Structure formats: C-alpha cells, structure tokens
Coordinates of C-alpha atoms and ligand atoms in Angstrom, one line a residue:
M1 CA 86.2 126.2 83.3
K2 CA 85.3 123.4 80.9
V3 CA 85.7 119.9 82.0
S4 CA 87.9 119.2 78.9
E5 CA 90.3 122.0 80.0
K6 CA 90.5 120.7 83.6
L7 CA 91.0 117.2 82.2
T8 CA 94.0 118.4 80.1
A9 CA 95.6 120.0 83.2
I10 CA 95.0 116.8 85.3
K11 CA 96.5 114.6 82.6
E12 CA 99.6 116.7 82.6
K13 CA 99.9 116.3 86.4
I14 CA 99.4 112.6 86.0
S15 CA 102.2 112.4 83.4
E16 CA 104.5 114.3 85.7
A17 CA 103.7 112.0 88.7
C18 CA 104.3 109.0 86.5
E19 CA 107.6 110.3 85.3
R20 CA 108.8 110.9 88.8
S21 CA 107.9 107.4 89.8
G22 CA 108.7 105.4 86.7
R23 CA 105.1 104.6 85.9
N24 CA 103.0 104.5 82.8
P25 CA 100.0 107.0 82.6
E26 CA 98.0 104.3 80.8
D27 CA 98.0 102.4 84.0
I28 CA 96.0 105.1 85.8
T29 CA 92.2 105.2 85.4
I30 CA 90.4 108.5 86.2
V31 CA 87.0 108.2 87.9
A32 CA 85.2 111.5 87.7
V33 CA 83.3 112.0 91.0
T34 CA 80.1 113.8 90.0
K35 CA 78.4 113.9 93.5
Y36 CA 78.5 117.7 93.7
V37 CA 77.5 118.6 90.2
T38 CA 74.5 118.5 87.9
T39 CA 73.7 115.8 85.4
D40 CA 74.6 118.2 82.6
R41 CA 78.0 118.6 84.1
A42 CA 78.4 114.9 84.4
R43 CA 77.4 114.6 80.7
E44 CA 80.1 117.1 79.8
A45 CA 82.6 114.9 81.5
V46 CA 81.4 111.9 79.5
D47 CA 81.6 114.0 76.3
A48 CA 85.1 115.0 77.2
G49 CA 86.1 111.4 77.0
I50 CA 85.8 110.3 80.6
L51 CA 84.7 106.7 80.7
H52 CA 84.2 106.2 84.5
L53 CA 81.9 108.1 86.8
G54 CA 81.6 107.8 90.6
E55 CA 78.8 108.7 93.0
N56 CA 78.7 108.3 96.7
R57 CA 74.9 108.1 97.3
D58 CA 72.2 106.0 95.8
E59 CA 70.0 108.9 95.0
G60 CA 72.7 110.7 93.1
L61 CA 73.7 107.6 91.2
L62 CA 70.1 106.8 90.2
E63 CA 69.4 110.3 89.1
K64 CA 72.4 110.5 86.9
Y65 CA 72.0 107.0 85.7
S66 CA 68.5 107.8 84.5
F67 CA 70.0 110.3 82.1
L68 CA 73.3 108.8 81.2
G69 CA 72.5 105.1 81.4
D70 CA 75.4 102.7 81.1
K71 CA 77.4 104.7 78.7
P72 CA 79.9 105.5 81.5
V73 CA 81.1 102.7 83.8
W74 CA 79.6 103.4 87.2
H75 CA 81.5 103.3 90.5
F76 CA 79.9 103.5 93.8
I77 CA 82.4 105.1 96.1
G78 CA 80.5 106.1 99.3
S79 CA 79.7 104.2 102.4
L80 CA 76.8 101.9 101.4
Q81 CA 73.9 101.0 103.7
T82 CA 73.0 97.3 103.4
R83 CA 69.3 98.1 102.6
K84 CA 70.4 100.3 99.6
V85 CA 72.4 97.6 97.8
K86 CA 69.3 96.6 95.8
N87 CA 68.9 100.1 94.4
I88 CA 72.3 100.3 92.8
I89 CA 73.5 96.7 92.3
D90 CA 72.4 96.3 88.6
K91 CA 73.8 99.8 87.7
V92 CA 77.3 99.7 89.1
T93 CA 80.3 97.8 87.9
Y94 CA 82.5 98.7 90.9
I95 CA 81.8 99.2 94.6
H96 CA 84.7 100.9 96.4
S97 CA 83.4 100.7 99.9
L98 CA 83.1 97.0 100.9
D99 CA 83.9 97.1 104.6
R100 CA 81.8 94.4 106.4
I101 CA 80.4 90.9 106.1
A102 CA 76.7 92.0 106.2
L103 CA 77.3 94.2 103.1
A104 CA 79.2 91.4 101.3
E105 CA 76.3 89.0 102.0
E106 CA 73.7 91.5 100.7
I107 CA 75.8 92.0 97.5
Q108 CA 76.0 88.3 97.1
K109 CA 72.2 88.0 97.5
R110 CA 71.2 90.7 95.1
A111 CA 73.9 90.6 92.4
R112 CA 73.1 88.9 89.1
E113 CA 76.6 89.2 87.8
T114 CA 80.0 89.3 89.6
V115 CA 80.6 92.7 91.2
Q116 CA 84.1 94.1 91.2
C117 CA 84.7 95.3 94.8
F118 CA 87.3 97.2 96.6
V119 CA 87.8 96.7 100.3
Q120 CA 87.9 100.0 102.0
V121 CA 90.7 100.4 104.5
N122 CA 91.0 103.0 107.2
V123 CA 94.7 103.9 106.7
S124 CA 94.7 107.2 108.6
G125 CA 93.4 105.8 111.9
E126 CA 90.9 108.7 112.1
A127 CA 87.8 107.5 113.9
S128 CA 85.7 109.5 111.4
K129 CA 86.9 107.5 108.4
H130 CA 85.1 104.4 107.2
G131 CA 86.9 101.2 106.4
L132 CA 88.5 98.2 108.0
E133 CA 91.7 98.4 110.1
P134 CA 94.7 97.4 108.0
G135 CA 95.3 94.5 110.4
E136 CA 91.9 93.0 109.9
T137 CA 91.7 93.3 106.1
L138 CA 93.3 90.0 105.1
Q139 CA 91.1 88.0 107.5
F140 CA 88.0 89.8 106.2
I141 CA 88.9 89.0 102.6
R142 CA 89.4 85.3 103.5
S143 CA 86.1 85.2 105.3
I144 CA 84.1 86.1 102.1
E145 CA 85.9 83.6 99.9
G146 CA 82.7 81.6 99.4
L147 CA 80.7 84.5 98.0
D148 CA 81.0 83.9 94.3
K149 CA 79.4 87.1 93.2
I150 CA 82.2 89.2 94.8
K151 CA 85.6 89.7 93.3
I152 CA 88.1 91.7 95.3
V153 CA 89.8 93.7 92.6
G154 CA 91.6 96.0 94.9
L155 CA 91.8 98.2 98.0
M156 CA 90.4 101.7 98.5
A157 CA 91.4 104.3 101.0
M158 CA 91.0 108.0 101.7
A159 CA 93.9 110.0 103.1
P160 CA 93.1 112.7 105.6
F161 CA 92.6 116.2 104.1
S162 CA 96.0 117.6 104.6
D163 CA 98.8 119.5 102.9
N164 CA 101.4 117.5 104.7
E165 CA 102.9 115.3 102.0
E166 CA 104.5 112.8 104.4
I167 CA 101.2 112.1 106.1
L168 CA 99.6 111.5 102.8
R169 CA 102.4 109.4 101.5
N170 CA 102.4 107.2 104.6
C171 CA 98.7 106.5 104.2
F172 CA 99.1 105.5 100.6
R173 CA 102.1 103.3 101.4
T174 CA 100.2 101.5 104.1
L175 CA 97.6 100.6 101.4
K176 CA 100.3 99.5 99.0
T177 CA 102.0 97.3 101.6
L178 CA 98.6 95.7 102.4
Q179 CA 97.9 95.0 98.8
T180 CA 101.2 93.2 98.4
E181 CA 100.4 91.0 101.4
I182 CA 97.0 90.2 100.0
Q183 CA 98.4 89.4 96.6
Q184 CA 100.9 87.0 98.2
A185 CA 98.1 85.2 99.9
G186 CA 97.1 84.1 96.4
M187 CA 93.3 83.9 96.9
G188 CA 91.4 83.2 93.7
H189 CA 88.6 85.6 94.5
A190 CA 91.0 88.4 95.4
P191 CA 93.5 89.2 92.7
C192 CA 93.7 92.7 94.3
N193 CA 95.5 94.3 91.4
E194 CA 94.0 97.8 91.8
L195 CA 94.6 100.6 94.3
S196 CA 91.8 103.1 94.5
M197 CA 93.4 106.1 96.1
G198 CA 94.0 109.8 95.4
M199 CA 91.5 112.7 95.2
S200 CA 91.6 116.3 94.0
N201 CA 93.9 117.3 96.8
D202 CA 96.4 114.4 96.7
Y203 CA 96.3 112.4 93.5
P204 CA 99.9 113.1 92.4
V205 CA 101.2 111.7 95.6
A206 CA 98.8 108.7 95.4
I207 CA 100.1 108.0 91.9
E208 CA 103.7 108.1 93.0
E209 CA 102.8 105.5 95.6
G210 CA 101.0 103.2 93.2
A211 CA 97.4 104.3 92.7
T212 CA 95.8 102.7 89.7
I213 CA 92.4 104.4 90.1
I214 CA 92.1 108.0 91.1
R215 CA 88.7 109.5 92.2
I216 CA 88.6 113.1 91.3
G217 CA 85.7 115.5 91.9
T218 CA 86.4 119.1 92.5
A219 CA 89.5 119.5 90.4
L220 CA 87.9 117.8 87.4
V221 CA 84.1 118.6 87.3
G222 CA 83.9 121.3 90.0
E223 CA 82.0 124.4 88.8
D224 CA 84.1 126.8 90.8
S225 CA 85.2 129.0 87.9
Ligands
PLP1 C1 83.9 113.1 97.1 C2 84.8 112.0 97.0 C3 85.9 112.0 96.2 C4 86.3 113.2 95.3 O1 86.7 114.3 96.2 P1 87.4 115.6 95.6 O2 88.2 116.1 96.7 O3 86.3 116.5 95.2 O4 88.2 115.2 94.4 C5 86.7 110.9 96.1 N1 86.4 109.7 96.8 C6 85.4 109.7 97.7 C7 85.1 108.4 98.4 C8 84.5 110.8 97.8 O5 83.5 110.7 98.6

C-alpha cells in the first residue's frame, strides 16, 4: 500500500482518538520511523507530506540523510552509544533516548547548536527496556542543568508489546504523571512540554493519554502489502 494511503488511515485514527479524549489533532506530530525500509520508501513518506523522520541507528540515519538531506526533520529514536554521538549530532534536531550523564556530556561536547532532547524513561519495568526509572528521572534532569547545549523538551517511553489496553494505558499514564512533576519543578532547561509515546501497535491509546509525538514505523511505511 502507498504511504499516502496508510497516512490517511492513520490520520483518521488520530482524529478518533482525539475526539475520544477532547484533544486537537494539530497537537500530535507524526514521526515516520524508517528503520526497516529503503531510502526510496522514506522519500515516499516525505513526498506524502510527512515532515519528521526517525531512525534508531547511526548507519541508517546517515544513509538516508545522504539522500534526503535536511528536508525532513530528523529524530534519533534508538539507544545511542556515546562514541556515535559525533556521527549524528549535526544531522538530528531531536534525540529521544537521553538516559545517562555520559551521553549528555558527549552531546554537550559535540553539539554546535542546542539539541532538543527527550529523556527516555522505562515505564514498563521490563529489564530489557532502556531508560531511566521513573523515580530517578527528575534528579537526572536536575543534574544536567549546566549543560547549555541540551534542552529537555519532553519524555519518551516505549510500552511493552501487548494487546492489553490497561497495561499500555498504565505505562503512558506513568509518563504523563512524571511530565507534570517535571514541569512543576520549573527548570529553565527542561520545559518538558512533549510526550513521545505511541507506536504502530498502541498510538491511539498513547494519544488518549497525552502523546504529542507518535513514532510510527510498520503501520505507516511498512512494505507489508
Ligand atoms: C521501531 C521503533 C518505533 C516504530 O515501531 P513500529 O512498531 O514499527 O511502529 C518507534 N519507536 C522506537 C524507539 C523504535 O525503535
């Protein structure tokens, strides 16, 4: 199916989720996650009007960037090794996976402009998931206050892969609650207005619980049919 057709279907579901939760679809940004697909398919997404692309590995990002340049806004969404920061730092506008001091310090050292960062939080408690524990997130954000190249624009989380809506909802609520707590702390470097949550399997629930950025791969650019 064409990306443009898939996009139409997704926008419909976004509208429905917004209607159920009294939100405005204009407040939701779609990041097309292109990690599984070719550069041509990524280009098709851009041509369909998608302004934001996400990649989870430096190789994938660099390959697609070499063709698409900075026409799309680039989001780095995967766990990021400190030594790879220099490869991507001048190409991405957003990093969704800030989860440790060493990474923050490397971003500070390499960045020429302010980088919009999301702190990744492990809301599911699964050992396999990356991210800070909810209880250590505020302290972490405080501790990087002096790093002027880093702006904490929001929080990011991945729910477990599950069909159980209550499990998903609880994960997203945990992130929302944490966001409120961080906003109340009123830190200049951490406006924390965004919530990056929701993927192909769970974005309607994420939107109902306050997502402002959804990261969609398979359902949007997947070449399944
Ligand atoms: C792959 C990936 C996505 C998109 O996953 P889909 O299930 O294909 O929509 C979103 N976020 C992160 C961090 C990913 O690695």
